[in-house]
JSON list of C-alpha atoms in Angstrom, two decimals:
[
{"chain": "A", "resi": 1, "resn": "MET", "atom": "CA", "xyz": [21.34, -14.03, -6.69]},
{"chain": "A", "resi": 2, "resn": "PRO", "atom": "CA", "xyz": [19.58, -12.86, -3.43]},
{"chain": "A", "resi": 3, "resn": "CYS", "atom": "CA", "xyz": [19.25, -9.67, -2.02]},
{"chain": "A", "resi": 4, "resn": "SER", "atom": "CA", "xyz": [17.89, -8.85, 1.63]},
{"chain": "A", "resi": 5, "resn": "THR", "atom": "CA", "xyz": [16.48, -5.98, 3.54]},
{"chain": "A", "resi": 6, "resn": "THR", "atom": "CA", "xyz": [15.62, -5.00, 7.04]},
{"chain": "A", "resi": 7, "resn": "THR", "atom": "CA", "xyz": [17.51, -2.36, 8.19]},
{"chain": "A", "resi": 8, "resn": "PRO", "atom": "CA", "xyz": [15.81, 0.03, 10.80]},
{"chain": "A", "resi": 9, "resn": "ALA", "atom": "CA", "xyz": [16.34, 3.14, 8.26]},
{"chain": "A", "resi": 10, "resn": "LEU", "atom": "CA", "xyz": [14.45, 1.28, 5.88]},
{"chain": "A", "resi": 11, "resn": "LEU", "atom": "CA", "xyz": [11.77, 0.17, 8.67]},
{"chain": "A", "resi": 12, "resn": "ASP", "atom": "CA", "xyz": [11.54, 3.87, 10.26]},
{"chain": "A", "resi": 13, "resn": "ARG", "atom": "CA", "xyz": [11.09, 5.22, 6.56]},
{"chain": "A", "resi": 14, "resn": "GLY", "atom": "CA", "xyz": [7.98, 2.61, 5.93]},
{"chain": "A", "resi": 15, "resn": "ARG", "atom": "CA", "xyz": [6.70, 3.63, 9.31]},
{"chain": "A", "resi": 16, "resn": "ARG", "atom": "CA", "xyz": [6.64, 7.27, 8.44]},
{"chain": "A", "resi": 17, "resn": "ARG", "atom": "CA", "xyz": [4.92, 6.46, 4.99]},
{"chain": "A", "resi": 18, "resn": "ALA", "atom": "CA", "xyz": [2.50, 4.19, 6.46]},
{"chain": "A", "resi": 19, "resn": "SER", "atom": "CA", "xyz": [1.28, 6.91, 8.57]},
{"chain": "A", "resi": 20, "resn": "ALA", "atom": "CA", "xyz": [1.52, 9.54, 5.82]},
{"chain": "A", "resi": 21, "resn": "GLY", "atom": "CA", "xyz": [-0.21, 7.26, 3.41]},
{"chain": "A", "resi": 22, "resn": "ARG", "atom": "CA", "xyz": [-1.69, 4.01, 4.64]},
{"chain": "A", "resi": 23, "resn": "SER", "atom": "CA", "xyz": [-4.84, 4.52, 2.47]},
{"chain": "A", "resi": 24, "resn": "ARG", "atom": "CA", "xyz": [-2.91, 4.65, -0.53]},
{"chain": "A", "resi": 25, "resn": "GLY", "atom": "CA", "xyz": [-0.62, 1.56, 0.44]},
{"chain": "A", "resi": 26, "resn": "SER", "atom": "CA", "xyz": [-3.84, -0.34, 1.48]},
{"chain": "A", "resi": 27, "resn": "LEU", "atom": "CA", "xyz": [-5.49, -0.06, -1.57]},
{"chain": "A", "resi": 28, "resn": "VAL", "atom": "CA", "xyz": [-2.76, -1.40, -3.48]},
{"chain": "A", "resi": 29, "resn": "ALA", "atom": "CA", "xyz": [-2.20, -4.52, -0.64]},
{"chain": "A", "resi": 30, "resn": "VAL", "atom": "CA", "xyz": [-6.08, -4.81, -1.36]},
{"chain": "A", "resi": 31, "resn": "VAL", "atom": "CA", "xyz": [-5.99, -4.92, -5.41]},
{"chain": "A", "resi": 32, "resn": "VAL", "atom": "CA", "xyz": [-3.02, -6.88, -5.84]},
{"chain": "A", "resi": 33, "resn": "PRO", "atom": "CA", "xyz": [-4.68, -10.22, -4.16]},
{"chain": "A", "resi": 34, "resn": "LEU", "atom": "CA", "xyz": [-7.58, -9.60, -6.09]},
{"chain": "A", "resi": 35, "resn": "LEU", "atom": "CA", "xyz": [-6.06, -8.83, -9.54]},
{"chain": "A", "resi": 36, "resn": "LEU", "atom": "CA", "xyz": [-3.86, -12.09, -8.87]},
{"chain": "A", "resi": 37, "resn": "GLY", "atom": "CA", "xyz": [-6.84, -14.18, -8.22]},
{"chain": "A", "resi": 38, "resn": "LEU", "atom": "CA", "xyz": [-4.87, -15.83, -5.06]},
{"chain": "A", "resi": 39, "resn": "GLY", "atom": "CA", "xyz": [-5.49, -19.62, -4.98]},
{"chain": "A", "resi": 40, "resn": "ALA", "atom": "CA", "xyz": [-7.71, -19.61, -8.19]},
{"chain": "A", "resi": 41, "resn": "ALA", "atom": "CA", "xyz": [-4.74, -20.97, -10.44]},
{"chain": "A", "resi": 42, "resn": "THR", "atom": "CA", "xyz": [-3.18, -23.07, -7.76]},
{"chain": "A", "resi": 43, "resn": "ALA", "atom": "CA", "xyz": [-5.59, -25.91, -6.90]},
{"chain": "A", "resi": 44, "resn": "PRO", "atom": "CA", "xyz": [-7.38, -28.06, -9.16]},
{"chain": "A", "resi": 45, "resn": "VAL", "atom": "CA", "xyz": [-10.81, -27.58, -9.58]},
{"chain": "A", "resi": 46, "resn": "ALA", "atom": "CA", "xyz": [-13.22, -30.56, -9.58]},
{"chain": "A", "resi": 47, "resn": "ALA", "atom": "CA", "xyz": [-16.03, -30.45, -12.02]},
{"chain": "A", "resi": 48, "resn": "ALA", "atom": "CA", "xyz": [-19.45, -31.62, -10.46]},
{"chain": "A", "resi": 49, "resn": "ASP", "atom": "CA", "xyz": [-19.91, -34.80, -11.75]},
{"chain": "A", "resi": 50, "resn": "THR", "atom": "CA", "xyz": [-23.52, -34.02, -13.32]},
{"chain": "A", "resi": 51, "resn": "GLY", "atom": "CA", "xyz": [-22.79, -35.99, -16.40]},
{"chain": "A", "resi": 52, "resn": "SER", "atom": "CA", "xyz": [-21.92, -32.83, -18.49]},
{"chain": "A", "resi": 53, "resn": "ALA", "atom": "CA", "xyz": [-19.27, -33.09, -21.21]},
{"chain": "A", "resi": 54, "resn": "HIS", "atom": "CA", "xyz": [-18.20, -29.51, -19.90]},
{"chain": "A", "resi": 55, "resn": "ALA", "atom": "CA", "xyz": [-15.65, -30.40, -17.13]},
{"chain": "A", "resi": 56, "resn": "VAL", "atom": "CA", "xyz": [-13.48, -27.79, -15.70]},
{"chain": "A", "resi": 57, "resn": "ALA", "atom": "CA", "xyz": [-10.05, -27.61, -16.37]},
{"chain": "A", "resi": 58, "resn": "GLY", "atom": "CA", "xyz": [-7.31, -28.07, -13.85]},
{"chain": "A", "resi": 59, "resn": "PRO", "atom": "CA", "xyz": [-4.23, -25.99, -13.32]},
{"chain": "A", "resi": 60, "resn": "THR", "atom": "CA", "xyz": [-1.83, -25.80, -16.10]},
{"chain": "A", "resi": 61, "resn": "ALA", "atom": "CA", "xyz": [1.93, -27.71, -15.98]},
{"chain": "A", "resi": 62, "resn": "ALA", "atom": "CA", "xyz": [3.23, -24.12, -15.65]},
{"chain": "A", "resi": 63, "resn": "GLN", "atom": "CA", "xyz": [0.86, -23.03, -12.94]},
{"chain": "A", "resi": 64, "resn": "ARG", "atom": "CA", "xyz": [2.00, -26.66, -11.13]},
{"chain": "A", "resi": 65, "resn": "ALA", "atom": "CA", "xyz": [5.39, -25.72, -11.44]},
{"chain": "A", "resi": 66, "resn": "LEU", "atom": "CA", "xyz": [5.00, -22.39, -9.90]},
{"chain": "A", "resi": 67, "resn": "GLU", "atom": "CA", "xyz": [3.12, -23.53, -7.13]},
{"chain": "A", "resi": 68, "resn": "GLY", "atom": "CA", "xyz": [5.60, -26.62, -6.92]},
{"chain": "A", "resi": 69, "resn": "ASP", "atom": "CA", "xyz": [8.31, -24.05, -6.43]},
{"chain": "A", "resi": 70, "resn": "ARG", "atom": "CA", "xyz": [6.61, -22.16, -4.03]},
{"chain": "A", "resi": 71, "resn": "THR", "atom": "CA", "xyz": [5.77, -24.85, -1.65]},
{"chain": "A", "resi": 72, "resn": "ALA", "atom": "CA", "xyz": [9.22, -25.98, -1.62]},
{"chain": "A", "resi": 73, "resn": "LEU", "atom": "CA", "xyz": [10.39, -22.45, -0.43]},
{"chain": "A", "resi": 74, "resn": "TYR", "atom": "CA", "xyz": [7.66, -22.46, 2.28]},
{"chain": "A", "resi": 75, "resn": "ASP", "atom": "CA", "xyz": [8.65, -26.11, 3.12]},
{"chain": "A", "resi": 76, "resn": "LEU", "atom": "CA", "xyz": [12.53, -24.88, 3.27]},
{"chain": "A", "resi": 77, "resn": "LEU", "atom": "CA", "xyz": [11.92, -21.91, 5.42]},
{"chain": "A", "resi": 78, "resn": "ASP", "atom": "CA", "xyz": [9.66, -24.01, 7.95]},
{"chain": "A", "resi": 79, "resn": "ALA", "atom": "CA", "xyz": [12.46, -27.02, 8.19]},
{"chain": "A", "resi": 80, "resn": "THR", "atom": "CA", "xyz": [15.23, -24.32, 8.37]},
{"chain": "A", "resi": 81, "resn": "ARG", "atom": "CA", "xyz": [13.33, -22.51, 11.33]},
{"chain": "A", "resi": 82, "resn": "ALA", "atom": "CA", "xyz": [12.13, -25.84, 12.97]},
{"chain": "A", "resi": 83, "resn": "GLN", "atom": "CA", "xyz": [16.10, -26.99, 12.67]},
{"chain": "A", "resi": 84, "resn": "HIS", "atom": "CA", "xyz": [16.84, -23.62, 14.91]},
{"chain": "A", "resi": 85, "resn": "GLY", "atom": "CA", "xyz": [13.99, -24.13, 17.31]},
{"chain": "A", "resi": 86, "resn": "LEU", "atom": "CA", "xyz": [11.63, -21.78, 15.76]},
{"chain": "A", "resi": 87, "resn": "ALA", "atom": "CA", "xyz": [7.73, -22.13, 14.73]},
{"chain": "A", "resi": 88, "resn": "PRO", "atom": "CA", "xyz": [6.75, -21.81, 11.39]},
{"chain": "A", "resi": 89, "resn": "LEU", "atom": "CA", "xyz": [5.59, -18.50, 10.23]},
{"chain": "A", "resi": 90, "resn": "ARG", "atom": "CA", "xyz": [2.02, -18.23, 9.46]},
{"chain": "A", "resi": 91, "resn": "ARG", "atom": "CA", "xyz": [1.49, -17.93, 5.88]},
{"chain": "A", "resi": 92, "resn": "ASP", "atom": "CA", "xyz": [-0.66, -15.12, 4.76]},
{"chain": "A", "resi": 93, "resn": "PRO", "atom": "CA", "xyz": [-2.73, -14.87, 1.15]},
{"chain": "A", "resi": 94, "resn": "TRP", "atom": "CA", "xyz": [-2.43, -10.82, 1.50]},
{"chain": "A", "resi": 95, "resn": "VAL", "atom": "CA", "xyz": [1.40, -10.91, 2.16]},
{"chain": "A", "resi": 96, "resn": "GLN", "atom": "CA", "xyz": [1.60, -13.53, -0.48]},
{"chain": "A", "resi": 97, "resn": "GLY", "atom": "CA", "xyz": [-0.24, -11.38, -3.15]},
{"chain": "A", "resi": 98, "resn": "VAL", "atom": "CA", "xyz": [2.19, -8.56, -1.94]},
{"chain": "A", "resi": 99, "resn": "ALA", "atom": "CA", "xyz": [5.29, -11.05, -2.78]},
{"chain": "A", "resi": 100, "resn": "GLN", "atom": "CA", "xyz": [3.80, -12.44, -6.15]},
{"chain": "A", "resi": 101, "resn": "ALA", "atom": "CA", "xyz": [3.19, -9.31, -7.51]},
{"chain": "A", "resi": 102, "resn": "TRP", "atom": "CA", "xyz": [7.07, -7.86, -6.72]},
{"chain": "A", "resi": 103, "resn": "ALA", "atom": "CA", "xyz": [8.18, -11.32, -8.10]},
{"chain": "A", "resi": 104, "resn": "GLY", "atom": "CA", "xyz": [6.28, -10.52, -11.40]},
{"chain": "A", "resi": 105, "resn": "ALA", "atom": "CA", "xyz": [7.56, -6.86, -11.33]},
{"chain": "A", "resi": 106, "resn": "MET", "atom": "CA", "xyz": [11.29, -7.89, -11.01]},
{"chain": "A", "resi": 107, "resn": "ALA", "atom": "CA", "xyz": [10.82, -10.75, -13.62]},
{"chain": "A", "resi": 108, "resn": "SER", "atom": "CA", "xyz": [9.23, -8.18, -16.30]},
{"chain": "A", "resi": 109, "resn": "SER", "atom": "CA", "xyz": [12.13, -5.54, -15.34]},
{"chain": "A", "resi": 110, "resn": "GLY", "atom": "CA", "xyz": [14.88, -8.25, -15.56]},
{"chain": "A", "resi": 111, "resn": "ALA", "atom": "CA", "xyz": [16.08, -6.69, -12.13]},
{"chain": "A", "resi": 112, "resn": "LEU", "atom": "CA", "xyz": [16.64, -8.06, -8.92]},
{"chain": "A", "resi": 113, "resn": "ARG", "atom": "CA", "xyz": [15.63, -5.19, -6.27]},
{"chain": "A", "resi": 114, "resn": "HIS", "atom": "CA", "xyz": [13.39, -4.32, -3.48]},
{"chain": "A", "resi": 115, "resn": "ASN", "atom": "CA", "xyz": [10.23, -3.59, -3.05]},
{"chain": "A", "resi": 116, "resn": "GLY", "atom": "CA", "xyz": [10.29, 0.05, -1.69]},
{"chain": "A", "resi": 117, "resn": "SER", "atom": "CA", "xyz": [6.61, 0.11, -0.88]},
{"chain": "A", "resi": 118, "resn": "LEU", "atom": "CA", "xyz": [6.74, -3.14, 1.04]},
{"chain": "A", "resi": 119, "resn": "ARG", "atom": "CA", "xyz": [5.74, -1.61, 4.29]},
{"chain": "A", "resi": 120, "resn": "LEU", "atom": "CA", "xyz": [2.68, 0.42, 2.86]},
{"chain": "A", "resi": 121, "resn": "GLN", "atom": "CA", "xyz": [1.52, -3.09, 1.11]},
{"chain": "A", "resi": 122, "resn": "LEU", "atom": "CA", "xyz": [1.64, -4.85, 4.26]},
{"chain": "A", "resi": 123, "resn": "PRO", "atom": "CA", "xyz": [-1.66, -5.40, 6.08]},
{"chain": "A", "resi": 124, "resn": "ALA", "atom": "CA", "xyz": [-2.24, -2.69, 8.66]},
{"chain": "A", "resi": 125, "resn": "GLY", "atom": "CA", "xyz": [-0.92, -3.46, 12.01]},
{"chain": "A", "resi": 126, "resn": "SER", "atom": "CA", "xyz": [2.59, -4.43, 11.13]},
{"chain": "A", "resi": 127, "resn": "SER", "atom": "CA", "xyz": [5.22, -3.46, 13.25]},
{"chain": "A", "resi": 128, "resn": "ALA", "atom": "CA", "xyz": [8.09, -4.96, 11.55]},
{"chain": "A", "resi": 129, "resn": "GLY", "atom": "CA", "xyz": [8.86, -5.91, 7.78]},
{"chain": "A", "resi": 130, "resn": "GLY", "atom": "CA", "xyz": [11.69, -7.65, 5.70]},
{"chain": "A", "resi": 131, "resn": "GLU", "atom": "CA", "xyz": [12.18, -8.79, 2.35]},
{"chain": "A", "resi": 132, "resn": "ASN", "atom": "CA", "xyz": [14.52, -11.97, 0.90]},
{"chain": "A", "resi": 133, "resn": "VAL", "atom": "CA", "xyz": [14.57, -11.56, -3.25]},
{"chain": "A", "resi": 134, "resn": "GLY", "atom": "CA", "xyz": [16.46, -13.76, -5.52]},
{"chain": "A", "resi": 135, "resn": "ASN", "atom": "CA", "xyz": [16.60, -15.44, -8.55]},
{"chain": "A", "resi": 136, "resn": "GLY", "atom": "CA", "xyz": [17.75, -18.87, -9.61]},
{"chain": "A", "resi": 137, "resn": "LEU", "atom": "CA", "xyz": [16.86, -21.80, -12.12]},
{"chain": "A", "resi": 138, "resn": "ARG", "atom": "CA", "xyz": [12.95, -22.73, -12.60]},
{"chain": "A", "resi": 139, "resn": "GLY", "atom": "CA", "xyz": [12.24, -25.88, -10.57]},
{"chain": "A", "resi": 140, "resn": "GLN", "atom": "CA", "xyz": [15.38, -25.53, -8.34]},
{"chain": "A", "resi": 141, "resn": "PRO", "atom": "CA", "xyz": [14.67, -23.57, -5.60]},
{"chain": "A", "resi": 142, "resn": "VAL", "atom": "CA", "xyz": [16.77, -25.32, -2.99]},
{"chain": "A", "resi": 143, "resn": "PRO", "atom": "CA", "xyz": [20.24, -23.58, -4.18]},
{"chain": "A", "resi": 144, "resn": "LEU", "atom": "CA", "xyz": [18.26, -20.11, -3.95]},
{"chain": "A", "resi": 145, "resn": "HIS", "atom": "CA", "xyz": [16.86, -21.15, -0.19]},
{"chain": "A", "resi": 146, "resn": "GLU", "atom": "CA", "xyz": [20.70, -22.23, 0.47]},
{"chain": "A", "resi": 147, "resn": "ALA", "atom": "CA", "xyz": [22.04, -19.23, -1.19]},
{"chain": "A", "resi": 148, "resn": "TRP", "atom": "CA", "xyz": [19.91, -16.54, 1.43]},
{"chain": "A", "resi": 149, "resn": "LEU", "atom": "CA", "xyz": [21.01, -18.87, 4.32]},
{"chain": "A", "resi": 150, "resn": "ALA", "atom": "CA", "xyz": [24.49, -18.10, 3.18]},
{"chain": "A", "resi": 151, "resn": "SER", "atom": "CA", "xyz": [23.87, -14.50, 3.42]},
{"chain": "A", "resi": 152, "resn": "PRO", "atom": "CA", "xyz": [23.92, -12.70, 6.84]},
{"chain": "A", "resi": 153, "resn": "GLY", "atom": "CA", "xyz": [20.72, -10.64, 6.06]},
{"chain": "A", "resi": 154, "resn": "HIS", "atom": "CA", "xyz": [18.28, -13.30, 4.58]},
{"chain": "A", "resi": 155, "resn": "ARG", "atom": "CA", "xyz": [19.36, -15.92, 6.91]},
{"chain": "A", "resi": 156, "resn": "ALA", "atom": "CA", "xyz": [18.65, -12.95, 9.90]},
{"chain": "A", "resi": 157, "resn": "ASN", "atom": "CA", "xyz": [15.15, -12.34, 7.86]},
{"chain": "A", "resi": 158, "resn": "ALA", "atom": "CA", "xyz": [14.23, -16.16, 7.76]},
{"chain": "A", "resi": 159, "resn": "LEU", "atom": "CA", "xyz": [15.40, -16.88, 11.53]},
{"chain": "A", "resi": 160, "resn": "SER", "atom": "CA", "xyz": [14.05, -13.86, 12.96]},
{"chain": "A", "resi": 161, "resn": "GLY", "atom": "CA", "xyz": [11.95, -14.70, 15.76]},
{"chain": "A", "resi": 162, "resn": "ALA", "atom": "CA", "xyz": [10.60, -11.32, 15.58]},
{"chain": "A", "resi": 163, "resn": "TYR", "atom": "CA", "xyz": [8.51, -12.33, 12.36]},
{"chain": "A", "resi": 164, "resn": "ASP", "atom": "CA", "xyz": [5.07, -14.46, 12.49]},
{"chain": "A", "resi": 165, "resn": "THR", "atom": "CA", "xyz": [4.00, -13.81, 9.03]},
{"chain": "A", "resi": 166, "resn": "VAL", "atom": "CA", "xyz": [5.18, -14.74, 5.65]},
{"chain": "A", "resi": 167, "resn": "GLY", "atom": "CA", "xyz": [4.12, -14.40, 1.88]},
{"chain": "A", "resi": 168, "resn": "ILE", "atom": "CA", "xyz": [5.88, -16.25, -0.98]},
{"chain": "A", "resi": 169, "resn": "GLY", "atom": "CA", "xyz": [5.78, -15.06, -4.81]},
{"chain": "A", "resi": 170, "resn": "VAL", "atom": "CA", "xyz": [7.30, -16.84, -7.54]},
{"chain": "A", "resi": 171, "resn": "VAL", "atom": "CA", "xyz": [7.60, -16.42, -11.31]},
{"chain": "A", "resi": 172, "resn": "HIS", "atom": "CA", "xyz": [8.96, -18.26, -13.88]},
{"chain": "A", "resi": 173, "resn": "ASP", "atom": "CA", "xyz": [10.10, -16.22, -16.99]},
{"chain": "A", "resi": 174, "resn": "ARG", "atom": "CA", "xyz": [10.74, -17.29, -20.52]},
{"chain": "A", "resi": 175, "resn": "ARG", "atom": "CA", "xyz": [14.36, -17.72, -19.98]},
{"chain": "A", "resi": 176, "resn": "GLY", "atom": "CA", "xyz": [13.77, -20.28, -17.26]},
{"chain": "A", "resi": 177, "resn": "LYS", "atom": "CA", "xyz": [14.68, -17.98, -14.44]},
{"chain": "A", "resi": 178, "resn": "LEU", "atom": "CA", "xyz": [12.71, -18.56, -11.11]},
{"chain": "A", "resi": 179, "resn": "TRP", "atom": "CA", "xyz": [12.46, -14.94, -9.33]},
{"chain": "A", "resi": 180, "resn": "ALA", "atom": "CA", "xyz": [11.22, -15.53, -5.72]},
{"chain": "A", "resi": 181, "resn": "VAL", "atom": "CA", "xyz": [10.30, -13.09, -2.80]},
{"chain": "A", "resi": 182, "resn": "VAL", "atom": "CA", "xyz": [9.59, -13.66, 0.71]},
{"chain": "A", "resi": 183, "resn": "ASP", "atom": "CA", "xyz": [7.90, -11.10, 2.62]},
{"chain": "A", "resi": 184, "resn": "PHE", "atom": "CA", "xyz": [7.97, -11.19, 6.58]},
{"chain": "A", "resi": 185, "resn": "GLY", "atom": "CA", "xyz": [5.73, -9.40, 8.38]},
{"chain": "A", "resi": 186, "resn": "ALA", "atom": "CA", "xyz": [5.24, -9.19, 12.45]},
{"chain": "A", "resi": 187, "resn": "TYR", "atom": "CA", "xyz": [1.86, -8.77, 13.97]},
{"chain": "A", "resi": 188, "resn": "GLY", "atom": "CA", "xyz": [2.05, -10.45, 17.36]}
]
C-alpha cells in the first residue's frame, strides 16, 4: 500500500524545523548512514589472493535480495522518468541512508507512515523534499512501483522535474513483506 507526501504545508513546516534545528537533523542524517554501513553489505568483498585460508565472505542471500529489490526500484524509477522525457535522479548515499532507516522503522513497527523529520534529515541545501512509502511482497518491486504510478501524489513525486536527487531504502520483514521508501530532494 503506497503513501505519498509533498504538500506545501509540510515543506514549509520542514523549512521552519530545519532553520530552528538544523544541527539536530544533520546529526541524525550523519549518524544514520554511518550506523547502516552504506555500501558495506551491498557489494561482494573480494579477498586478496594471498594464499590465506581466511577469505572475506561476500554478501548473504538476504543482502543480495535486498539489493536486488533496491536496484529494481531505482531502475524502474529511471525508466519511468525516461519515458516522460526526464533525466534520471542522482542517487545519493546520504538520502539512501535516510530512506533505509525509515524503511526499517516502518518494518519494525508494522505501520506504513511518513517520516515527519525527512526535511531535517536531508543534506543541507535542499530546497524541496518528497517521499513515497509503500509495502508489498519481498522480491516483487514491480507491483509496488506500479501502485505508486497509479496514485497521483506518488506519480507526481516520481515525475517531478523539481527533484534531482533520490535515495531508496528497502527492508524485508520476517513475514515476507517488502517495505520501501523513496526519498526525493532538490539541490539544483
